[in-house]
Amino acid sequence: MSIDAIIEKLEKIQQLNESLLQLSKDKTEQLKQNNLETFNQMLIKERKHAQALDQIETKRVEETEAWFQEKGISDERTISNLIQTVDDPEKKAHLEAIYEKLVYTLADLKQQEQLNRDLTEQSLQYVELTLDMLQPKHQKDLNYHKQQQSNQSTDHSIFDSKA
């Protein structure tokens, strides 16, 4: 198994994650503008990206496993260990650069998705508040009037007995 095939897969994964990050930023704008139709279309694109990522990642794992087996290395089969065991300095530097880029992109993506989650929760809270204002859950008025009527009759009977 060639290290070039693994590098190619990592580059594709990086590109897809950058594309996901851009989609996530666009989703933020659509949430701010309350454009749900466009937001839903972006969710569909996001699912397609995730499926493609899953497929490429599966192939990358298989190729990495094969490369470690070919080299007779029994260490944990991670990208970090792969970088340490690569002999070619150019490929090693290329792998390090891709790995570093990927880590930063994933961190940015995680932060952006957290912002989207917070905005969505805030929107839901606003909708709940608006619905509560339009349709109160408690009907205190009915209970209040009944108590008031019963108190009046009790007060009236006490007044009669004193007289």
Tab-separated table of N, CA and C in Angstrom:
chain	number	residue	atom	x	y	z
A	1	MET	N	0.852	-1.182	0.000
A	1	MET	CA	0.000	0.000	0.000
A	1	MET	C	0.888	1.231	0.000
A	2	SER	N	0.519	2.192	-0.803
A	2	SER	CA	1.305	3.406	-0.973
A	2	SER	C	0.861	4.490	0.010
A	3	ILE	N	1.836	5.206	0.509
A	3	ILE	CA	1.540	6.323	1.403
A	3	ILE	C	0.836	7.436	0.628
A	4	ASP	N	1.080	7.499	-0.684
A	4	ASP	CA	0.441	8.520	-1.526
A	4	ASP	C	-1.080	8.364	-1.534
A	5	ALA	N	-1.570	7.129	-1.526
A	5	ALA	CA	-3.018	6.893	-1.508
A	5	ALA	C	-3.619	7.395	-0.187
A	6	ILE	N	-2.887	7.188	0.896
A	6	ILE	CA	-3.366	7.659	2.202
A	6	ILE	C	-3.365	9.186	2.235
A	7	ILE	N	-2.322	9.795	1.701
A	7	ILE	CA	-2.243	11.263	1.648
A	7	ILE	C	-3.392	11.821	0.809
A	8	GLU	N	-3.666	11.145	-0.310
A	8	GLU	CA	-4.773	11.579	-1.180
A	8	GLU	C	-6.111	11.546	-0.427
A	9	LYS	N	-6.341	10.481	0.335
A	9	LYS	CA	-7.585	10.369	1.117
A	9	LYS	C	-7.659	11.463	2.179
A	10	LEU	N	-6.543	11.722	2.846
A	10	LEU	CA	-6.522	12.774	3.874
A	10	LEU	C	-6.803	14.147	3.264
A	11	GLU	N	-6.271	14.384	2.068
A	11	GLU	CA	-6.542	15.659	1.385
A	11	GLU	C	-8.024	15.792	1.040
A	12	LYS	N	-8.641	14.710	0.572
A	12	LYS	CA	-10.079	14.737	0.273
A	12	LYS	C	-10.896	14.982	1.541
A	13	ILE	N	-10.481	14.328	2.628
A	13	ILE	CA	-11.172	14.520	3.911
A	13	ILE	C	-11.050	15.972	4.345
A	14	GLN	N	-9.850	16.537	4.173
A	14	GLN	CA	-9.641	17.946	4.538
A	14	GLN	C	-10.526	18.863	3.689
A	15	GLN	N	-10.592	18.614	2.402
A	15	GLN	CA	-11.411	19.432	1.514
A	15	GLN	C	-12.888	19.348	1.897
A	16	LEU	N	-13.359	18.155	2.176
A	16	LEU	CA	-14.766	17.989	2.561
A	16	LEU	C	-15.054	18.687	3.895
A	17	ASN	N	-14.121	18.624	4.816
A	17	ASN	CA	-14.327	19.302	6.094
A	17	ASN	C	-14.317	20.821	5.941
A	18	GLU	N	-13.477	21.341	5.049
A	18	GLU	CA	-13.494	22.777	4.773
A	18	GLU	C	-14.829	23.173	4.147
A	19	SER	N	-15.327	22.344	3.256
A	19	SER	CA	-16.626	22.594	2.640
A	19	SER	C	-17.736	22.547	3.693
A	20	LEU	N	-17.652	21.589	4.618
A	20	LEU	CA	-18.622	21.517	5.716
A	20	LEU	C	-18.557	22.754	6.594
A	21	LEU	N	-17.361	23.245	6.844
A	21	LEU	CA	-17.198	24.461	7.645
A	21	LEU	C	-17.881	25.642	6.958
A	22	GLN	N	-17.699	25.754	5.652
A	22	GLN	CA	-18.352	26.839	4.919
A	22	GLN	C	-19.875	26.679	4.958
A	23	LEU	N	-20.352	25.459	4.803
A	23	LEU	CA	-21.794	25.200	4.909
A	23	LEU	C	-22.316	25.588	6.293
A	24	SER	N	-21.544	25.287	7.304
A	24	SER	CA	-21.940	25.611	8.670
A	24	SER	C	-22.029	27.122	8.863
A	25	LYS	N	-21.081	27.849	8.296
A	25	LYS	CA	-21.118	29.318	8.375
A	25	LYS	C	-22.331	29.858	7.627
A	26	ASP	N	-22.631	29.269	6.477
A	26	ASP	CA	-23.813	29.682	5.714
A	26	ASP	C	-25.096	29.369	6.486
A	27	LYS	N	-25.114	28.233	7.181
A	27	LYS	CA	-26.277	27.887	8.009
A	27	LYS	C	-26.487	28.929	9.099
A	28	THR	N	-25.394	29.417	9.663
A	28	THR	CA	-25.493	30.450	10.699
A	28	THR	C	-26.191	31.682	10.138
A	29	GLU	N	-25.798	32.089	8.952
A	29	GLU	CA	-26.422	33.263	8.332
A	29	GLU	C	-27.903	33.018	8.065
A	30	GLN	N	-28.239	31.830	7.610
A	30	GLN	CA	-29.645	31.514	7.331
A	30	GLN	C	-30.458	31.488	8.629
A	31	LEU	N	-29.855	31.013	9.708
A	31	LEU	CA	-30.543	31.037	11.008
A	31	LEU	C	-30.784	32.466	11.462
A	32	LYS	N	-29.796	33.311	11.266
A	32	LYS	CA	-29.932	34.718	11.668
A	32	LYS	C	-31.031	35.408	10.862
A	33	GLN	N	-31.143	35.047	9.584
A	33	GLN	CA	-32.141	35.664	8.705
A	33	GLN	C	-33.486	34.949	8.767
A	34	ASN	N	-33.548	33.861	9.531
A	34	ASN	CA	-34.771	33.079	9.692
A	34	ASN	C	-35.277	32.526	8.355
A	35	ASN	N	-34.343	32.112	7.504
A	35	ASN	CA	-34.670	31.556	6.198
A	35	ASN	C	-34.614	30.031	6.287
A	36	LEU	N	-35.721	29.439	6.690
A	36	LEU	CA	-35.751	28.010	6.967
A	36	LEU	C	-35.682	27.144	5.714
A	37	GLU	N	-36.206	27.621	4.609
A	37	GLU	CA	-36.173	26.827	3.381
A	37	GLU	C	-34.734	26.601	2.916
A	38	THR	N	-33.961	27.673	2.875
A	38	THR	CA	-32.558	27.565	2.486
A	38	THR	C	-31.782	26.756	3.525
A	39	PHE	N	-32.118	26.957	4.791
A	39	PHE	CA	-31.471	26.212	5.870
A	39	PHE	C	-31.680	24.714	5.697
A	40	ASN	N	-32.885	24.306	5.365
A	40	ASN	CA	-33.184	22.883	5.153
A	40	ASN	C	-32.412	22.319	3.960
A	41	GLN	N	-32.266	23.120	2.909
A	41	GLN	CA	-31.482	22.681	1.753
A	41	GLN	C	-30.019	22.473	2.146
A	42	MET	N	-29.531	23.337	3.015
A	42	MET	CA	-28.154	23.203	3.485
A	42	MET	C	-27.981	21.950	4.340
A	43	LEU	N	-29.003	21.602	5.093
A	43	LEU	CA	-28.941	20.376	5.889
A	43	LEU	C	-28.825	19.146	4.994
A	44	ILE	N	-29.507	19.172	3.862
A	44	ILE	CA	-29.426	18.065	2.905
A	44	ILE	C	-28.008	17.970	2.341
A	45	LYS	N	-27.429	19.117	1.971
A	45	LYS	CA	-26.057	19.132	1.474
A	45	LYS	C	-25.095	18.624	2.551
A	46	GLU	N	-25.355	19.020	3.777
A	46	GLU	CA	-24.503	18.608	4.886
A	46	GLU	C	-24.532	17.083	5.062
A	47	ARG	N	-25.712	16.495	4.942
A	47	ARG	CA	-25.832	15.032	5.040
A	47	ARG	C	-25.042	14.337	3.936
A	48	LYS	N	-25.105	14.888	2.726
A	48	LYS	CA	-24.355	14.307	1.612
A	48	LYS	C	-22.852	14.390	1.871
A	49	HIS	N	-22.413	15.523	2.408
A	49	HIS	CA	-21.001	15.677	2.760
A	49	HIS	C	-20.594	14.640	3.812
A	50	ALA	N	-21.444	14.468	4.800
A	50	ALA	CA	-21.140	13.522	5.882
A	50	ALA	C	-21.047	12.090	5.343
A	51	GLN	N	-21.931	11.742	4.425
A	51	GLN	CA	-21.877	10.406	3.829
A	51	GLN	C	-20.591	10.211	3.027
A	52	ALA	N	-20.225	11.232	2.263
A	52	ALA	CA	-18.990	11.150	1.478
A	52	ALA	C	-17.779	11.057	2.405
A	53	LEU	N	-17.795	11.834	3.464
A	53	LEU	CA	-16.709	11.773	4.449
A	53	LEU	C	-16.591	10.387	5.054
A	54	ASP	N	-17.712	9.802	5.379
A	54	ASP	CA	-17.718	8.468	5.982
A	54	ASP	C	-17.110	7.439	5.039
A	55	GLN	N	-17.476	7.527	3.773
A	55	GLN	CA	-16.943	6.586	2.779
A	55	GLN	C	-15.430	6.741	2.607
A	56	ILE	N	-14.980	7.980	2.491
A	56	ILE	CA	-13.546	8.226	2.297
A	56	ILE	C	-12.766	7.828	3.546
A	57	GLU	N	-13.320	8.128	4.702
A	57	GLU	CA	-12.650	7.767	5.957
A	57	GLU	C	-12.531	6.254	6.082
A	58	THR	N	-13.550	5.528	5.686
A	58	THR	CA	-13.489	4.068	5.725
A	58	THR	C	-12.362	3.554	4.821
A	59	LYS	N	-12.265	4.121	3.629
A	59	LYS	CA	-11.188	3.723	2.713
A	59	LYS	C	-9.823	4.095	3.283
A	60	ARG	N	-9.721	5.270	3.899
A	60	ARG	CA	-8.455	5.703	4.482
A	60	ARG	C	-8.014	4.762	5.599
A	61	VAL	N	-8.966	4.363	6.436
A	61	VAL	CA	-8.650	3.435	7.530
A	61	VAL	C	-8.153	2.109	6.968
A	62	GLU	N	-8.830	1.605	5.943
A	62	GLU	CA	-8.415	0.344	5.326
A	62	GLU	C	-7.005	0.447	4.748
A	63	GLU	N	-6.735	1.554	4.053
A	63	GLU	CA	-5.418	1.746	3.451
A	63	GLU	C	-4.340	1.925	4.520
A	64	THR	N	-4.673	2.596	5.595
A	64	THR	CA	-3.718	2.787	6.688
A	64	THR	C	-3.402	1.448	7.353
A	65	GLU	N	-4.450	0.661	7.581
A	65	GLU	CA	-4.262	-0.680	8.156
A	65	GLU	C	-3.345	-1.509	7.256
A	66	ALA	N	-3.600	-1.490	5.966
A	66	ALA	CA	-2.799	-2.262	5.012
A	66	ALA	C	-1.350	-1.766	5.012
A	67	TRP	N	-1.160	-0.457	5.094
A	67	TRP	CA	0.195	0.098	5.094
A	67	TRP	C	0.959	-0.355	6.335
A	68	PHE	N	0.311	-0.308	7.505
A	68	PHE	CA	0.959	-0.751	8.742
A	68	PHE	C	1.290	-2.245	8.674
A	69	GLN	N	0.374	-3.029	8.132
A	69	GLN	CA	0.625	-4.478	8.004
A	69	GLN	C	1.785	-4.740	7.043
A	70	GLU	N	1.809	-4.000	5.949
A	70	GLU	CA	2.873	-4.152	4.953
A	70	GLU	C	4.234	-3.828	5.553
A	71	LYS	N	4.267	-2.828	6.410
A	71	LYS	CA	5.529	-2.416	7.039
A	71	LYS	C	5.858	-3.265	8.262
A	72	GLY	N	4.898	-4.077	8.712
A	72	GLY	CA	5.132	-4.938	9.869
A	72	GLY	C	5.138	-4.174	11.182
A	73	ILE	N	4.406	-3.087	11.228
A	73	ILE	CA	4.346	-2.256	12.432
A	73	ILE	C	3.085	-2.620	13.202
A	74	SER	N	3.264	-2.907	14.476
A	74	SER	CA	2.110	-3.324	15.284
A	74	SER	C	1.670	-2.244	16.270
A	75	ASP	N	2.227	-1.044	16.161
A	75	ASP	CA	1.804	0.069	17.033
A	75	ASP	C	0.354	0.430	16.744
A	76	GLU	N	-0.157	1.302	17.579
A	76	GLU	CA	-1.514	1.813	17.353
A	76	GLU	C	-1.535	2.505	15.991
A	77	ARG	N	-2.556	2.232	15.235
A	77	ARG	CA	-2.585	2.688	13.840
A	77	ARG	C	-3.300	4.017	13.705
A	78	THR	N	-2.598	5.067	14.138
A	78	THR	CA	-3.136	6.420	14.082
A	78	THR	C	-2.342	7.233	13.070
A	79	ILE	N	-2.864	8.400	12.749
A	79	ILE	CA	-2.160	9.279	11.809
A	79	ILE	C	-0.848	9.751	12.435
A	80	SER	N	-0.865	10.004	13.728
A	80	SER	CA	0.365	10.430	14.408
A	80	SER	C	1.461	9.375	14.280
A	81	ASN	N	1.101	8.124	14.505
A	81	ASN	CA	2.083	7.040	14.353
A	81	ASN	C	2.492	6.869	12.896
A	82	LEU	N	1.570	7.082	12.007
A	82	LEU	CA	1.882	6.997	10.581
A	82	LEU	C	2.940	8.042	10.224
A	83	ILE	N	2.731	9.265	10.700
A	83	ILE	CA	3.682	10.349	10.421
A	83	ILE	C	5.066	10.000	10.973
A	84	GLN	N	5.105	9.434	12.164
A	84	GLN	CA	6.395	9.086	12.782
A	84	GLN	C	7.127	7.983	12.037
A	85	THR	N	6.373	7.085	11.411
A	85	THR	CA	7.016	5.933	10.771
A	85	THR	C	7.350	6.138	9.295
A	86	VAL	N	6.862	7.224	8.694
A	86	VAL	CA	7.158	7.487	7.283
A	86	VAL	C	8.624	7.901	7.160
A	87	ASP	N	9.322	7.302	6.196
A	87	ASP	CA	10.755	7.555	6.015
A	87	ASP	C	11.034	8.776	5.133
A	88	ASP	N	10.233	8.972	4.106
A	88	ASP	CA	10.453	10.061	3.153
A	88	ASP	C	10.156	11.403	3.825
A	89	PRO	N	11.157	12.307	3.932
A	89	PRO	CA	10.950	13.588	4.630
A	89	PRO	C	9.899	14.479	3.966
A	90	GLU	N	9.811	14.447	2.639
A	90	GLU	CA	8.815	15.272	1.948
A	90	GLU	C	7.399	14.791	2.266
A	91	LYS	N	7.189	13.492	2.192
A	91	LYS	CA	5.866	12.927	2.481
A	91	LYS	C	5.510	13.096	3.945
A	92	LYS	N	6.518	13.000	4.797
A	92	LYS	CA	6.304	13.199	6.224
A	92	LYS	C	5.846	14.634	6.486
A	93	ALA	N	6.509	15.599	5.866
A	93	ALA	CA	6.143	17.014	6.028
A	93	ALA	C	4.741	17.272	5.464
A	94	HIS	N	4.455	16.641	4.327
A	94	HIS	CA	3.133	16.791	3.706
A	94	HIS	C	2.048	16.226	4.627
A	95	LEU	N	2.281	15.053	5.179
A	95	LEU	CA	1.332	14.445	6.115
A	95	LEU	C	1.121	15.326	7.348
A	96	GLU	N	2.209	15.861	7.890
A	96	GLU	CA	2.113	16.735	9.064
A	96	GLU	C	1.278	17.971	8.753
A	97	ALA	N	1.507	18.553	7.577
A	97	ALA	CA	0.767	19.763	7.190
A	97	ALA	C	-0.728	19.458	7.035
A	98	ILE	N	-1.045	18.362	6.374
A	98	ILE	CA	-2.449	17.989	6.189
A	98	ILE	C	-3.101	17.701	7.536
A	99	TYR	N	-2.402	16.974	8.373
A	99	TYR	CA	-2.927	16.615	9.697
A	99	TYR	C	-3.196	17.869	10.533
A	100	GLU	N	-2.245	18.802	10.523
A	100	GLU	CA	-2.417	20.040	11.285
A	100	GLU	C	-3.599	20.845	10.753
A	101	LYS	N	-3.696	20.967	9.444
A	101	LYS	CA	-4.818	21.673	8.819
A	101	LYS	C	-6.150	21.024	9.194
A	102	LEU	N	-6.158	19.708	9.155
A	102	LEU	CA	-7.370	18.953	9.468
A	102	LEU	C	-7.800	19.183	10.915
A	103	VAL	N	-6.851	19.178	11.824
A	103	VAL	CA	-7.163	19.398	13.239
A	103	VAL	C	-7.773	20.786	13.442
A	104	TYR	N	-7.174	21.800	12.829
A	104	TYR	CA	-7.702	23.162	12.975
A	104	TYR	C	-9.070	23.319	12.317
A	105	THR	N	-9.241	22.707	11.166
A	105	THR	CA	-10.535	22.777	10.479
A	105	THR	C	-11.622	22.117	11.319
A	106	LEU	N	-11.307	20.948	11.892
A	106	LEU	CA	-12.290	20.258	12.729
A	106	LEU	C	-12.625	21.060	13.982
A	107	ALA	N	-11.644	21.734	14.561
A	107	ALA	CA	-11.905	22.570	15.735
A	107	ALA	C	-12.809	23.747	15.363
A	108	ASP	N	-12.537	24.372	14.230
A	108	ASP	CA	-13.386	25.475	13.763
A	108	ASP	C	-14.799	24.992	13.473
A	109	LEU	N	-14.896	23.825	12.857
A	109	LEU	CA	-16.204	23.249	12.531
A	109	LEU	C	-16.999	22.961	13.805
A	110	LYS	N	-16.337	22.421	14.793
A	110	LYS	CA	-17.003	22.134	16.066
A	110	LYS	C	-17.504	23.418	16.718
A	111	GLN	N	-16.697	24.447	16.696
A	111	GLN	CA	-17.088	25.733	17.277
A	111	GLN	C	-18.261	26.345	16.506
A	112	GLN	N	-18.221	26.273	15.199
A	112	GLN	CA	-19.291	26.826	14.362
A	112	GLN	C	-20.595	26.073	14.585
A	113	GLU	N	-20.521	24.762	14.688
A	113	GLU	CA	-21.732	23.966	14.926
A	113	GLU	C	-22.312	24.239	16.321
A	114	GLN	N	-21.456	24.520	17.284
A	114	GLN	CA	-21.940	24.884	18.622
A	114	GLN	C	-22.696	26.210	18.554
A	115	LEU	N	-22.176	27.152	17.773
A	115	LEU	CA	-22.869	28.426	17.585
A	115	LEU	C	-24.232	28.186	16.934
A	116	ASN	N	-24.288	27.344	15.920
A	116	ASN	CA	-25.563	27.034	15.269
A	116	ASN	C	-26.535	26.381	16.243
A	117	ARG	N	-26.039	25.492	17.075
A	117	ARG	CA	-26.881	24.823	18.074
A	117	ARG	C	-27.438	25.856	19.063
A	118	ASP	N	-26.593	26.777	19.500
A	118	ASP	CA	-27.036	27.813	20.435
A	118	ASP	C	-28.090	28.719	19.797
A	119	LEU	N	-27.861	29.089	18.539
A	119	LEU	CA	-28.838	29.935	17.841
A	119	LEU	C	-30.175	29.217	17.669
A	120	THR	N	-30.126	27.936	17.363
A	120	THR	CA	-31.350	27.153	17.203
A	120	THR	C	-32.107	27.058	18.521
A	121	GLU	N	-31.396	26.801	19.608
A	121	GLU	CA	-32.038	26.724	20.922
A	121	GLU	C	-32.650	28.062	21.305
A	122	GLN	N	-31.939	29.132	21.008
A	122	GLN	CA	-32.457	30.467	21.308
A	122	GLN	C	-33.729	30.748	20.510
A	123	SER	N	-33.749	30.331	19.253
A	123	SER	CA	-34.945	30.506	18.424
A	123	SER	C	-36.118	29.711	18.983
A	124	LEU	N	-35.853	28.489	19.420
A	124	LEU	CA	-36.913	27.661	20.004
A	124	LEU	C	-37.454	28.273	21.298
A	125	GLN	N	-36.577	28.823	22.100
A	125	GLN	CA	-37.019	29.481	23.330
A	125	GLN	C	-37.906	30.676	23.012
A	126	TYR	N	-37.544	31.426	21.976
A	126	TYR	CA	-38.343	32.575	21.568
A	126	TYR	C	-39.731	32.126	21.108
A	127	VAL	N	-39.776	31.041	20.331
A	127	VAL	CA	-41.062	30.523	19.848
A	127	VAL	C	-41.917	30.067	21.027
A	128	GLU	N	-41.310	29.368	21.980
A	128	GLU	CA	-42.055	28.910	23.159
A	128	GLU	C	-42.595	30.091	23.960
A	129	LEU	N	-41.782	31.112	24.127
A	129	LEU	CA	-42.217	32.303	24.857
A	129	LEU	C	-43.381	32.974	24.143
A	130	THR	N	-43.290	33.082	22.847
A	130	THR	CA	-44.363	33.701	22.065
A	130	THR	C	-45.648	32.888	22.181
A	131	LEU	N	-45.543	31.586	22.096
A	131	LEU	CA	-46.730	30.734	22.232
A	131	LEU	C	-47.330	30.845	23.632
A	132	ASP	N	-46.498	30.897	24.639
A	132	ASP	CA	-46.992	31.054	26.010
A	132	ASP	C	-47.725	32.383	26.190
A	133	MET	N	-47.245	33.403	25.515
A	133	MET	CA	-47.904	34.706	25.624
A	133	MET	C	-49.265	34.687	24.919
A	134	LEU	N	-49.345	33.961	23.809
A	134	LEU	CA	-50.590	33.900	23.056
A	134	LEU	C	-51.595	32.944	23.684
A	135	GLN	N	-51.110	31.846	24.242
A	135	GLN	CA	-51.965	30.835	24.848
A	135	GLN	C	-51.399	30.463	26.210
A	136	PRO	N	-51.783	31.166	27.243
A	136	PRO	CA	-51.258	30.819	28.563
A	136	PRO	C	-51.663	29.403	28.956
A	137	LYS	N	-50.779	28.712	29.631
A	137	LYS	CA	-51.051	27.335	30.038
A	137	LYS	C	-51.985	27.298	31.245
A	138	HIS	N	-51.899	28.283	32.104
A	138	HIS	CA	-52.704	28.309	33.325
A	138	HIS	C	-53.902	29.232	33.134
A	139	GLN	N	-55.029	28.765	33.557
A	139	GLN	CA	-56.224	29.585	33.462
A	139	GLN	C	-56.608	30.034	34.868
A	140	LYS	N	-55.833	30.962	35.392
A	140	LYS	CA	-56.029	31.428	36.762
A	140	LYS	C	-57.319	32.238	36.903
A	141	ASP	N	-57.729	32.878	35.834
A	141	ASP	CA	-58.918	33.730	35.911
A	141	ASP	C	-60.147	32.943	36.353
A	142	LEU	N	-60.323	31.746	35.818
A	142	LEU	CA	-61.488	30.950	36.182
A	142	LEU	C	-61.443	30.574	37.658
A	143	ASN	N	-60.305	30.159	38.145
A	143	ASN	CA	-60.176	29.796	39.555
A	143	ASN	C	-60.338	31.013	40.451
A	144	TYR	N	-59.821	32.122	40.046
A	144	TYR	CA	-59.881	33.331	40.857
A	144	TYR	C	-61.330	33.776	41.031
A	145	HIS	N	-62.099	33.755	39.969
A	145	HIS	CA	-63.498	34.180	40.063
A	145	HIS	C	-64.302	33.239	40.943
A	146	LYS	N	-64.060	31.948	40.881
A	146	LYS	CA	-64.802	31.000	41.720
A	146	LYS	C	-64.483	31.217	43.187
A	147	GLN	N	-63.225	31.440	43.502
A	147	GLN	CA	-62.863	31.680	44.897
A	147	GLN	C	-63.483	32.977	45.392
A	148	GLN	N	-63.517	33.962	44.558
A	148	GLN	CA	-64.059	35.250	44.959
A	148	GLN	C	-65.550	35.120	45.256
A	149	GLN	N	-66.256	34.366	44.449
A	149	GLN	CA	-67.681	34.181	44.685
A	149	GLN	C	-67.917	33.412	45.972
A	150	SER	N	-67.134	32.396	46.254
A	150	SER	CA	-67.340	31.622	47.479
A	150	SER	C	-66.971	32.441	48.698
A	151	ASN	N	-65.977	33.310	48.590
A	151	ASN	CA	-65.615	34.171	49.717
A	151	ASN	C	-66.718	35.183	50.003
A	152	GLN	N	-67.375	35.680	48.988
A	152	GLN	CA	-68.451	36.640	49.193
A	152	GLN	C	-69.613	35.995	49.940
A	153	SER	N	-69.950	34.773	49.587
A	153	SER	CA	-71.066	34.116	50.261
A	153	SER	C	-70.696	33.795	51.705
A	154	THR	N	-69.440	33.447	51.979
A	154	THR	CA	-68.996	33.168	53.339
A	154	THR	C	-69.019	34.453	54.155
A	155	ASP	N	-68.535	35.537	53.570
A	155	ASP	CA	-68.540	36.821	54.280
A	155	ASP	C	-69.975	37.254	54.575
A	156	HIS	N	-70.846	37.017	53.642
A	156	HIS	CA	-72.235	37.422	53.810
A	156	HIS	C	-72.880	36.652	54.959
A	157	SER	N	-72.610	35.345	55.057
A	157	SER	CA	-73.205	34.542	56.131
A	157	SER	C	-72.634	34.942	57.487
A	158	ILE	N	-71.358	35.278	57.538
A	158	ILE	CA	-70.770	35.732	58.804
A	158	ILE	C	-71.407	37.049	59.221
A	159	PHE	N	-71.653	37.922	58.270
A	159	PHE	CA	-72.272	39.224	58.558
A	159	PHE	C	-73.674	39.045	59.104
A	160	ASP	N	-74.430	38.109	58.531
A	160	ASP	CA	-75.788	37.846	58.987
A	160	ASP	C	-75.816	37.304	60.415
A	161	SER	N	-74.833	36.454	60.756
A	161	SER	CA	-74.860	35.835	62.080
A	161	SER	C	-74.508	36.845	63.169
A	162	LYS	N	-73.744	37.824	62.872
A	162	LYS	CA	-73.371	38.835	63.861
A	162	LYS	C	-74.528	39.779	64.113
A	163	ALA	N	-75.333	39.984	63.117
A	163	ALA	CA	-76.403	40.931	63.250
A	163	ALA	C	-77.437	40.336	64.137
